[in-house]
Coordinates of C-alpha atoms in Angstrom, one line a residue:
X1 CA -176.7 -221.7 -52.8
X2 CA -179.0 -220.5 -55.7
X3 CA -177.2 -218.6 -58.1
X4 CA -178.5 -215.4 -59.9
X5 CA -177.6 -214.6 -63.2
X6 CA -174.5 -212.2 -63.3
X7 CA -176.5 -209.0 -64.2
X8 CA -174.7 -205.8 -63.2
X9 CA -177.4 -203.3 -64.7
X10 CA -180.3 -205.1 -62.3
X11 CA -177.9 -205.4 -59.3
X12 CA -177.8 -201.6 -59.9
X13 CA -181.9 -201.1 -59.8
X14 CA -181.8 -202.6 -56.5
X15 CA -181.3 -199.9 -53.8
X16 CA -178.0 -199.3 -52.0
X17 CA -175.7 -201.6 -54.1
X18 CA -175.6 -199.9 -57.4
X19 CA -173.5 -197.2 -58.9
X20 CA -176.3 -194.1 -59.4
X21 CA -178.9 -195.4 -56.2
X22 CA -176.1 -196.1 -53.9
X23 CA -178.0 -193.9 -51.7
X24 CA -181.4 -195.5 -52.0
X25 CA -184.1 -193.0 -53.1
X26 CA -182.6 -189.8 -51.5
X27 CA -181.1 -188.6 -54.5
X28 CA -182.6 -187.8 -58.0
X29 CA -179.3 -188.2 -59.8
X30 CA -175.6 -189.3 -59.1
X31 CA -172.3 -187.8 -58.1
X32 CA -170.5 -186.0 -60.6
X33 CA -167.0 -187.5 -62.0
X34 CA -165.1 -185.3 -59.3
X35 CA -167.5 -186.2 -56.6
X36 CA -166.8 -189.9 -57.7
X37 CA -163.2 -189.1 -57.9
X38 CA -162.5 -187.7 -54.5
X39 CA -165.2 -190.1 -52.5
X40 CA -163.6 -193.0 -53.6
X41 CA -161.4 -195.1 -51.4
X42 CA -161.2 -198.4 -53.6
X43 CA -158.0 -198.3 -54.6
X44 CA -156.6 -198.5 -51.4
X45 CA -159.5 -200.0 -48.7
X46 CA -159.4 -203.3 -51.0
X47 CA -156.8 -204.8 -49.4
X48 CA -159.5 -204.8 -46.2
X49 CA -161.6 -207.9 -48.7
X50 CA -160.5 -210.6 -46.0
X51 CA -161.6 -208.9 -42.8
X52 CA -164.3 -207.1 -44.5
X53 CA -165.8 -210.7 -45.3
X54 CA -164.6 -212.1 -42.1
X55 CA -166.9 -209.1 -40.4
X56 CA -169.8 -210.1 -42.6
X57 CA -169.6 -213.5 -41.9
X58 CA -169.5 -213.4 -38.0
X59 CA -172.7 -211.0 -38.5
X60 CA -174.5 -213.4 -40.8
X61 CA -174.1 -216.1 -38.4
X62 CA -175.4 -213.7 -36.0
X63 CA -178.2 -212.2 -37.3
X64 CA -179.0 -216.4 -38.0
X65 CA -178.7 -217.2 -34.7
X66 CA -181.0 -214.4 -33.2
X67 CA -183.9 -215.2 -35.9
X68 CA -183.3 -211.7 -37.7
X69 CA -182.2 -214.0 -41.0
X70 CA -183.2 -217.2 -42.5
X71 CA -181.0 -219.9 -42.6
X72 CA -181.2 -219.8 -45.9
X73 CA -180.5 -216.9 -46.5
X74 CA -177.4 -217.0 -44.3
X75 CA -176.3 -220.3 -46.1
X76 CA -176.5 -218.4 -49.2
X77 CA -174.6 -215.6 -47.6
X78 CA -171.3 -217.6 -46.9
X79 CA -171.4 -219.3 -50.0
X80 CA -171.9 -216.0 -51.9
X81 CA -168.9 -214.8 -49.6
X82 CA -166.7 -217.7 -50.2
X83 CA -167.0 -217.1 -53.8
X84 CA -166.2 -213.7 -53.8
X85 CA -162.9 -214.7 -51.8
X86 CA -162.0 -216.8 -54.2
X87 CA -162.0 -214.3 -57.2
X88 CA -160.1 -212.0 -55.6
X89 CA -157.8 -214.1 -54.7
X90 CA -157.6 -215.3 -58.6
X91 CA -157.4 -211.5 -60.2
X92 CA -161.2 -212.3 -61.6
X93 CA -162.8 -209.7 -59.5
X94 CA -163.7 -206.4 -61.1
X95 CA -163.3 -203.4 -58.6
X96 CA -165.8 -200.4 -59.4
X97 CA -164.4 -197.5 -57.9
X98 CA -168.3 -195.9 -58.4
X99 CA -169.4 -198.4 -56.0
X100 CA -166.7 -196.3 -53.5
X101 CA -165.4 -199.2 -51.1
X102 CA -164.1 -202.1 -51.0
X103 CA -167.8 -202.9 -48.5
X104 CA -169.8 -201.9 -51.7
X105 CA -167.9 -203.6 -54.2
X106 CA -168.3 -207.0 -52.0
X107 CA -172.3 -206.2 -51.2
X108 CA -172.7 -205.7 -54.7
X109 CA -170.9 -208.8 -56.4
X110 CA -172.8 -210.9 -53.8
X111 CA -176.1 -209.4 -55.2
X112 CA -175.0 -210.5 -58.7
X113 CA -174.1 -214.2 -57.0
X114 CA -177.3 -214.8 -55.1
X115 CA -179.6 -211.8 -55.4
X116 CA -182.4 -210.4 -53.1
X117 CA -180.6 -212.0 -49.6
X118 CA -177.1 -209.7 -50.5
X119 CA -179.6 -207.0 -49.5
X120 CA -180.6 -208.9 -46.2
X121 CA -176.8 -208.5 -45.0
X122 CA -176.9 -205.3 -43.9
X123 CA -179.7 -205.6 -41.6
X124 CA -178.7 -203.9 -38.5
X125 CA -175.1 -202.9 -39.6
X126 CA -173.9 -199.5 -40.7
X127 CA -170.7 -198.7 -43.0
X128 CA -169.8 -197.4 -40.3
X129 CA -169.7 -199.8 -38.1
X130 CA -168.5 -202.3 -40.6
X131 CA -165.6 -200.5 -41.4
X132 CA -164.6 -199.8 -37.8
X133 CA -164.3 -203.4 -37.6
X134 CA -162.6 -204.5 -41.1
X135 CA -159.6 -201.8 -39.6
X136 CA -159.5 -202.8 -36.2
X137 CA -159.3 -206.2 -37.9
X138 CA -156.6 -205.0 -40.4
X139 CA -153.9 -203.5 -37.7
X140 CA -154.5 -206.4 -35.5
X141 CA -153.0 -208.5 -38.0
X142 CA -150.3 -205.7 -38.8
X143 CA -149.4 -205.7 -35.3
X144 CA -148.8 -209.6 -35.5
X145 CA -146.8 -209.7 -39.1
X146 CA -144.4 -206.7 -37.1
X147 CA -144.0 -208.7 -34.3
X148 CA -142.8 -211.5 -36.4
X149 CA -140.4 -209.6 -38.1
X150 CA -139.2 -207.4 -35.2
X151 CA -138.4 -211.0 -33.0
X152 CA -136.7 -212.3 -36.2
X153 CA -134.0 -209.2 -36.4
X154 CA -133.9 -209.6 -32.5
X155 CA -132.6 -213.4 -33.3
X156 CA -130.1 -212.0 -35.3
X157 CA -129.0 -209.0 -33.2
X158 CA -128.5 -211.4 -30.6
X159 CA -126.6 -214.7 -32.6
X160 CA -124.1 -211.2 -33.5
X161 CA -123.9 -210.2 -29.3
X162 CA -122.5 -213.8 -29.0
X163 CA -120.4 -214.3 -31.4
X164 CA -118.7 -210.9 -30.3
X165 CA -119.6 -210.8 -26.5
X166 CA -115.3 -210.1 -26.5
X167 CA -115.0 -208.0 -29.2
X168 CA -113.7 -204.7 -27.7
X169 CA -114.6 -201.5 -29.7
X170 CA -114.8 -197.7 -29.0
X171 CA -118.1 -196.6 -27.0
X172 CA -119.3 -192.7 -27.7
X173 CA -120.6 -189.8 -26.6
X174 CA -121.1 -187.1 -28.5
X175 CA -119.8 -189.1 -31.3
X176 CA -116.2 -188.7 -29.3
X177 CA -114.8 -192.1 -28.2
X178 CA -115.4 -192.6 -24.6
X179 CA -115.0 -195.6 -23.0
X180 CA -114.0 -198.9 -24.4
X181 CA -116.8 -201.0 -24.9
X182 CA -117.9 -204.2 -26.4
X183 CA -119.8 -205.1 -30.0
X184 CA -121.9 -207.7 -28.2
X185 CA -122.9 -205.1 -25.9
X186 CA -123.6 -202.4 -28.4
X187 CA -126.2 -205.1 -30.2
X188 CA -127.8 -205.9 -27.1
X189 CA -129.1 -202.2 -26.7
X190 CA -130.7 -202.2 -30.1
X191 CA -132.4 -205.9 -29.0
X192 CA -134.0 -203.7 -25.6
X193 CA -135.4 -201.2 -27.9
X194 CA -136.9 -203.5 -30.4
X195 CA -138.4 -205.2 -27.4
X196 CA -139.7 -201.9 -25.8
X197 CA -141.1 -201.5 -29.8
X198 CA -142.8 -205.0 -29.2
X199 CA -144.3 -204.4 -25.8
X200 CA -146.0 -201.0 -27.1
X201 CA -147.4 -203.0 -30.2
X202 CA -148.6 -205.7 -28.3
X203 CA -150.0 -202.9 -25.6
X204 CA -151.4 -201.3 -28.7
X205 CA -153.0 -204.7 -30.2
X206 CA -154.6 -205.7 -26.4
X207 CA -156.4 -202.2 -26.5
X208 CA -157.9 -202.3 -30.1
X209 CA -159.5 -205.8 -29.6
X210 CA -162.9 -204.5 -28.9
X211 CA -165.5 -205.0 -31.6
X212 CA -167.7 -202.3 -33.0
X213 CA -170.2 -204.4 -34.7
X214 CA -173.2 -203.6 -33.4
X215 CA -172.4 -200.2 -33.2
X216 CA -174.5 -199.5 -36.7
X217 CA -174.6 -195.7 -37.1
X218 CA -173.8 -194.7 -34.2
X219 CA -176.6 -195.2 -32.2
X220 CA -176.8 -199.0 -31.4
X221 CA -179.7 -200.9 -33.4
X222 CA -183.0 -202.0 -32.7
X223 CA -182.6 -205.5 -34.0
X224 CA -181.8 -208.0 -31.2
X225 CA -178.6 -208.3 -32.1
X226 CA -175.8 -210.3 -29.8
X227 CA -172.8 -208.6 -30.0
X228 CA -170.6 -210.8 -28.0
X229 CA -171.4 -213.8 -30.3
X230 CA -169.8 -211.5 -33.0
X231 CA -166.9 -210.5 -31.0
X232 CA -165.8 -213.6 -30.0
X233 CA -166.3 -214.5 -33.9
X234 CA -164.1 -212.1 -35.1
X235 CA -161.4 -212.9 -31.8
X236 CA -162.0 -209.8 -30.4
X237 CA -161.9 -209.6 -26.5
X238 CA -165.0 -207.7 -26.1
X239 CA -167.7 -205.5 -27.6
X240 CA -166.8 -201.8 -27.7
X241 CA -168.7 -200.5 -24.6
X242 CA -170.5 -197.2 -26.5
X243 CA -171.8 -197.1 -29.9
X244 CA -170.7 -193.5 -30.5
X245 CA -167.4 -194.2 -29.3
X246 CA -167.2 -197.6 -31.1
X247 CA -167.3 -196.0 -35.0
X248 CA -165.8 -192.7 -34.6
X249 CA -162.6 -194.3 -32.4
X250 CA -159.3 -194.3 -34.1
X251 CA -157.0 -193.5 -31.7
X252 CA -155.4 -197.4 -32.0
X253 CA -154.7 -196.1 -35.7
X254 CA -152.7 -193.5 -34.2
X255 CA -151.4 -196.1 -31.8
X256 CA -150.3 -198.2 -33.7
X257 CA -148.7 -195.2 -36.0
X258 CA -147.0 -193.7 -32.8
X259 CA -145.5 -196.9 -31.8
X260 CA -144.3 -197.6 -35.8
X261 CA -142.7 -194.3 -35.9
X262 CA -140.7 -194.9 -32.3
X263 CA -139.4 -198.3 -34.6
X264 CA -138.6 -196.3 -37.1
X265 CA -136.5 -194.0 -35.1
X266 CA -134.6 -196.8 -33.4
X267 CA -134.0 -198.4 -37.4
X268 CA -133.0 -194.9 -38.1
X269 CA -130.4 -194.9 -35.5
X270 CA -129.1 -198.0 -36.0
X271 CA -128.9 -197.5 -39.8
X272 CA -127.0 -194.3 -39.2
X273 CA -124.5 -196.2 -37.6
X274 CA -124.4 -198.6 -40.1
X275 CA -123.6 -195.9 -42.4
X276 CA -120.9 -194.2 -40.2
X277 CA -119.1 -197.6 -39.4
X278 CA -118.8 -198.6 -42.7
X279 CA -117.1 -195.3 -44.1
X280 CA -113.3 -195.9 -44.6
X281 CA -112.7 -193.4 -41.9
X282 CA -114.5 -195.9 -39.5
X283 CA -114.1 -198.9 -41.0
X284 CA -115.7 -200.9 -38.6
X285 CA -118.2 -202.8 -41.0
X286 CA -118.8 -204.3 -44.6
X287 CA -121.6 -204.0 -45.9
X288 CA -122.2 -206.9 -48.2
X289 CA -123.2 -206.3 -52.1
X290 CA -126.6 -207.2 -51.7
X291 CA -127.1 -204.3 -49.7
X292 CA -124.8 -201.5 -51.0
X293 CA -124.6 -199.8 -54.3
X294 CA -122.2 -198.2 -56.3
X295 CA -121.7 -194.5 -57.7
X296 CA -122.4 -193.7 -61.6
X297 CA -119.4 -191.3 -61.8
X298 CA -116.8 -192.7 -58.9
X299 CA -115.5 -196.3 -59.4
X300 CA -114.9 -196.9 -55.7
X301 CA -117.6 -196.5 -53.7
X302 CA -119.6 -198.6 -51.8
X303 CA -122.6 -197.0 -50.7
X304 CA -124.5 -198.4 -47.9
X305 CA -127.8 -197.3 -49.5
X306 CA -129.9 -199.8 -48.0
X307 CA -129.0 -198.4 -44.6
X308 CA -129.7 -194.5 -45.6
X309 CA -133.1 -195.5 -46.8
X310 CA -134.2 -197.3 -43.6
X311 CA -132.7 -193.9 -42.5
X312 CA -135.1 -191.5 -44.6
X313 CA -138.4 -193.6 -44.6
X314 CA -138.2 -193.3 -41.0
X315 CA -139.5 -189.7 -41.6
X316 CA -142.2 -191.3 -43.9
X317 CA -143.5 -192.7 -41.3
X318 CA -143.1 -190.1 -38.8
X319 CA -145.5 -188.2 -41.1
X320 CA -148.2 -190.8 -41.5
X321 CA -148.5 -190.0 -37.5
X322 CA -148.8 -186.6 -38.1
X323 CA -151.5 -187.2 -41.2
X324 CA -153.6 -188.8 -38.7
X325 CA -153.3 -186.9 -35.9
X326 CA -154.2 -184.3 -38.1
X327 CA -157.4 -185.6 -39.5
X328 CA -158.1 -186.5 -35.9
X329 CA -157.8 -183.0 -34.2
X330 CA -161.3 -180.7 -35.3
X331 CA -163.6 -184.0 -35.9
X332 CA -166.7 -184.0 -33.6
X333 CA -169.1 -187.1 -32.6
X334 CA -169.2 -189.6 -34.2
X335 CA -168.0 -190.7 -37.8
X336 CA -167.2 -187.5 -40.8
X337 CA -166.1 -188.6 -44.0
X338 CA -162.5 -187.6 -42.8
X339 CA -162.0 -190.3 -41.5
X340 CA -161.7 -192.6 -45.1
X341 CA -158.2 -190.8 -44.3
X342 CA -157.0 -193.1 -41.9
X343 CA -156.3 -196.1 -43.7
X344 CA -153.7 -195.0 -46.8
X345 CA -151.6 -193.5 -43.8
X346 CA -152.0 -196.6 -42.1
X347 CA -151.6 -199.0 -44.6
X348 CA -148.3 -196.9 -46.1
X349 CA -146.6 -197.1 -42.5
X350 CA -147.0 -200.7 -42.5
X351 CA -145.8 -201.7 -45.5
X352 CA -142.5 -199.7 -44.9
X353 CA -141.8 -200.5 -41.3
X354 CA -142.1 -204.5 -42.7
X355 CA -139.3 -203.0 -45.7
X356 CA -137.2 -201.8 -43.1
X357 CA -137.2 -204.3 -40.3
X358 CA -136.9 -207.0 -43.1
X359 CA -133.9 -205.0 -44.9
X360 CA -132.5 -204.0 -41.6
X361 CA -132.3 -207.9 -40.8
X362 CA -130.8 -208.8 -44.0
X363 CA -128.0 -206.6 -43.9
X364 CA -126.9 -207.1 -40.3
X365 CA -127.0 -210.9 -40.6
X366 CA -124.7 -210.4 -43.9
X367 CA -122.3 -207.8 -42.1
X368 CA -118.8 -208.2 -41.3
X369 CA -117.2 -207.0 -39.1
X370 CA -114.0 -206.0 -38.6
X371 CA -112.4 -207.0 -35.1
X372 CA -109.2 -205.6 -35.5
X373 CA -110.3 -202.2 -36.7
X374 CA -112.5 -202.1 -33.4
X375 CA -109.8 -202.8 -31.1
X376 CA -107.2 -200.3 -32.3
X377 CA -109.9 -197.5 -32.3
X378 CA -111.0 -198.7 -28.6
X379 CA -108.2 -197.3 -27.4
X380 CA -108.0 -193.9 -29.0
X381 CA -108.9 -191.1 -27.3
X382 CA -108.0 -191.9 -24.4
X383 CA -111.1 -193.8 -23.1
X384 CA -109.4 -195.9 -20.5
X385 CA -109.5 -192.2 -18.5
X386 CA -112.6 -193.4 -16.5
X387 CA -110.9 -196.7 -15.2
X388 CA -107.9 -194.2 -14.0
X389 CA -110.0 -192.3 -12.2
X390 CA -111.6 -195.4 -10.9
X391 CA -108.3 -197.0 -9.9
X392 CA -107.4 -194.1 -7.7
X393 CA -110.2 -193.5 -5.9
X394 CA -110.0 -198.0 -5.7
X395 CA -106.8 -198.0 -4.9
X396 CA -105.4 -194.9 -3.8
X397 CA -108.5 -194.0 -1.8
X398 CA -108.9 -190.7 -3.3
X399 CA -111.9 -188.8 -3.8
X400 CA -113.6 -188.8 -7.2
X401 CA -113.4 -185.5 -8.1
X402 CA -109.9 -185.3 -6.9
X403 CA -109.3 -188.8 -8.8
X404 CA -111.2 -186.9 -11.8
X405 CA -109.0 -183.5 -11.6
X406 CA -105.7 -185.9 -11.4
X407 CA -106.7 -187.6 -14.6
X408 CA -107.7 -184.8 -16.7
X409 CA -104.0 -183.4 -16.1
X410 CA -102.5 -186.8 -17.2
X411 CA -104.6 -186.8 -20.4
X412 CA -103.5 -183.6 -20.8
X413 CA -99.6 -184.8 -20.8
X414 CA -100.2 -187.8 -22.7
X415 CA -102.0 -185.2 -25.1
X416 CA -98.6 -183.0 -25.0
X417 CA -96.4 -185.9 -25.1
X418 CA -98.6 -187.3 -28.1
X419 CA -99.0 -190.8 -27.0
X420 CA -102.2 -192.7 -24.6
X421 CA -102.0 -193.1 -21.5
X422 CA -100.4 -196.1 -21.0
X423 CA -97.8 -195.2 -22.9
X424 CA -96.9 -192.5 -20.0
X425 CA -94.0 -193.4 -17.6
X426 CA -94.4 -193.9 -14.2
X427 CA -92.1 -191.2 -13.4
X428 CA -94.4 -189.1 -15.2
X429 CA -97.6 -189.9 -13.7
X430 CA -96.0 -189.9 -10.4
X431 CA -95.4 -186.2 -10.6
X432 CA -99.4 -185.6 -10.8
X433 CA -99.9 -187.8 -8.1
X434 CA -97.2 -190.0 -6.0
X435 CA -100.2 -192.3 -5.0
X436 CA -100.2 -193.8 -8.2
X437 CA -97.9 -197.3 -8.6
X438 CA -96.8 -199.3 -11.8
X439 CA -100.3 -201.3 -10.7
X440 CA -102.2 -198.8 -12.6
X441 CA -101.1 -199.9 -15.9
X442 CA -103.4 -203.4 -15.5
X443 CA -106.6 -201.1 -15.9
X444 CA -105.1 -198.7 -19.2
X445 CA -105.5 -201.7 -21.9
X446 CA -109.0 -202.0 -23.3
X447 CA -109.9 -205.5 -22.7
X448 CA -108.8 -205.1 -18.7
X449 CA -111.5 -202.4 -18.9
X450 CA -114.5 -204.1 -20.3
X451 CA -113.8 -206.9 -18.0
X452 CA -114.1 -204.6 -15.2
X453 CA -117.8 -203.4 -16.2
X454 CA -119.3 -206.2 -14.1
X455 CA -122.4 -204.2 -13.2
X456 CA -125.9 -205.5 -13.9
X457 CA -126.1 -204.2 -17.5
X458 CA -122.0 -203.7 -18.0
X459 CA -120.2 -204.2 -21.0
X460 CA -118.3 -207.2 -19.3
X461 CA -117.5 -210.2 -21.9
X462 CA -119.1 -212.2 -19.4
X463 CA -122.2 -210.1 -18.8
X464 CA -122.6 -210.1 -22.2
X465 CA -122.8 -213.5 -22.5
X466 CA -125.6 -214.2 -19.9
X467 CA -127.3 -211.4 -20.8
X468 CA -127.8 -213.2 -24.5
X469 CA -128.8 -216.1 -22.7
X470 CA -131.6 -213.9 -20.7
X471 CA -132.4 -211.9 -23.8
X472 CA -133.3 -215.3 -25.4
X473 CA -135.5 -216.6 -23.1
X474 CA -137.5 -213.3 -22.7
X475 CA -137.7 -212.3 -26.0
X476 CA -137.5 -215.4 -28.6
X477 CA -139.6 -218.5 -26.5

């Protein structure tokens, strides 16, 4: 490679790199400081630098292969980009935010490396293009570093299911306690939605992986370009069929954000649980140091602020959806400068749904839980109804709703009589319904009735247990 001298004021002379002829000879002067100001996207889009000289790489070996650029030149090329690589990655680099983009930025430091072949780059490539590609490449590897994180928690979620596949503990709905259920079980329903969250990533990632290089503007090019050899570069699985589709296409942006904010609703939901069980009133789980805090005026409290924050940045990144959807909605064919609004949104949601999976992870893997506390409160409000019900129509051979109707009026005495219903005396029960014997009392005790729920999907110890096993194998090899 045959260095230039570094020479930012004649990098500038040379049309379409520098600050004030960006635009080539269009334009008699440069954009004002607001125009600057509000056109930038530096700040942010510079995290792109990898895939943005991934893309120009794959299109310099390209536009070598098909005879549109020297060898040479493409030598000098890679080595210009491998240099600029390696000053970002050392601080050294100097971003210009009148050179607009993290693209510019790049083109223009490799004119000051090697000179007149930085111009010879862009040969049959657009910004537009270019950039489609650098985000495309971007949520691709999002999508992968989520994955990662979202089958680590999984891990965890599922070590808890089995080291509590017998813990009995209150199920609810409505927040009222229902039927007894068990802790392993409970964790196993969060592991099914973080893999429903991984399946719509990964359904997300297979439909993005088409490459809009090639694209240019928006009309193709008239180079003889080979836009498979650059897709297959870049690890995409195709070329994006239609060039007016391929640059002004974000809906796996919007994807991607739709599936992040369906994770963030199941973190939120989760969290909120977190938060209720560890209240005093609950007291189902500690929370350990390293996720809680304490109050500045109240001695004793233990707030489980990690869990209320996964809680509220789940509407953070609800609203990058909406941000995007909303740039999205009036914008004709193909690319409008809009558009330079999809990434903060994008980028934002990322880095917060990696926060929260990561925090979420940490603090279940350092909870405690407390077994007792769950196995009194199984019991309480009278949640062994359902396998009374279930005994008579079992048992007794009486219809459901009959069975149902018989049981409502002993929860109703074991209400007046202040006490559950296995606490009731035969006698009692008896003058609801003589059907019923003393064999009745072998479903009332909490543990009896989670080792009834032997249905695919139960609550059964048991079921628990080999559904761990299955959850393993489908969602951690």
């Amino acid at each position: 490679m045959t260095k230039k001298p570094s020479n930012p004021q004649a990098a500038n002379e040379q049309p379409g790199v520098g600050s004030s002829t960006i635009w080539g000879g269009r334009f008699d002067a440069g954009p004002s400081s607001m125009m600057e100001a509000i056109n930038a996207s530096i700040d942010f889009d510079k995290r792109l630098f990898l895939h943005d000289i991934a893309g120009s790489r794959a299109h310099a070996d390209m536009l070598v292969a098909q005879g549109i650029l020297s060898p040479v030149d493409g030598q000098d090329i890679a080595e210009g980009l491998t240099a600029i690589v390696g000053e970002i990655e050392a601080g050294t680099f100097v971003f210009n935010a009148a050179l607009e983009d993290i693209h510019m930025n790049i083109e223009n430091r490799l004119s000051e490396i090697i000179g007149e072949a930085a111009g010879r780059l862009h040969t049959a490539r657009s910004r537009n293009d270019q950039v489609a590609t650098d985000f495309r490449l971007w949520v691709r590897d999002a999508i992968d570093g989520i994955d990662a994180g979202l089958k680590a928690f999984q891990g965890i979620l599922i070590d808890i299911a089995e080291a509590h596949a017998g813990t009995v503990m209150p199920g609810f709905t409505h927040l009222q306690a229902a039927q007894p259920v068990t802790l392993g079980h409970h964790m196993l329903a969060y592991v099914e939605m973080l893999g429903r969250d991984r399946g719509r990533f990964a359904d997300c990632r297979k439909r993005l992986n088409e490459c809009p290089l090639g694209a240019a503007a928006l009309a193709g090019t008239s180079f003889p370009v080979d836009r498979q050899m650059t897709a297959k570069a870049l690890g995409f699985a195709r070329p994006a069929a239609n060039s007016l589709d391929a640059v002004s296409d974000r809906d796996f942006a919007v994807e991607f954000l739709a599936a992040g904010s369906l994770l963030a609703v199941h973190l939120s939901r989760l969290a909120e649980e977190i938060v209720l069980w560890s209240a005093p009133q609950f007291g189902f789980v500690k929370i350990s140091d390293q996720f809680s805090s304490g109050s500045s005026i109240m001695p004793q409290k233990r707030n489980p602020d990690a869990a209320e924050l996964v809680r509220g940045k789940a509407g953070r990144v609800i609203g990058s959806l909406n941000t995007l959807l909303i740039v999205l909605k009036g914008l004709p064919l193909a690319y409008g400068k809009d558009m330079q609004e999809d990434k903060e949104p994008v980028f934002d949601a990322t880095d917060t749904l990696e926060l929260c999976v990561a925090a979420m992870a940490g603090m279940l893997n350092d909870a405690e839980f407390d077994t007792r506390r769950l196995k009194d409160d199984a019991g309480k409000g009278f949640t062994t109804a359902t396998d009374l019900a279930d005994w008579l129509v079992r048992v007794a051979g009486i219809p459901f709703r009959q069975a149902h109707h018989i049981t409502g009026q002993l929860v109703k005495m074991a209400e007046d009589k202040d006490c559950g219903l296995e606490d009731l005396k035969l006698a009692d029960m008896q003058s609801v319904e003589a059907a019923i014997t003393d064999a009745v009392f072998a479903v009332l005790g909490v543990e009896n009735s989670v080792a009834s729920r032997t249905s695919e999907g139960g609550t059964a110890p048991a079921n628990v247990r080999a559904a761990c096993t299955a959850a393993r194998k489908r969602f951690l090899t």
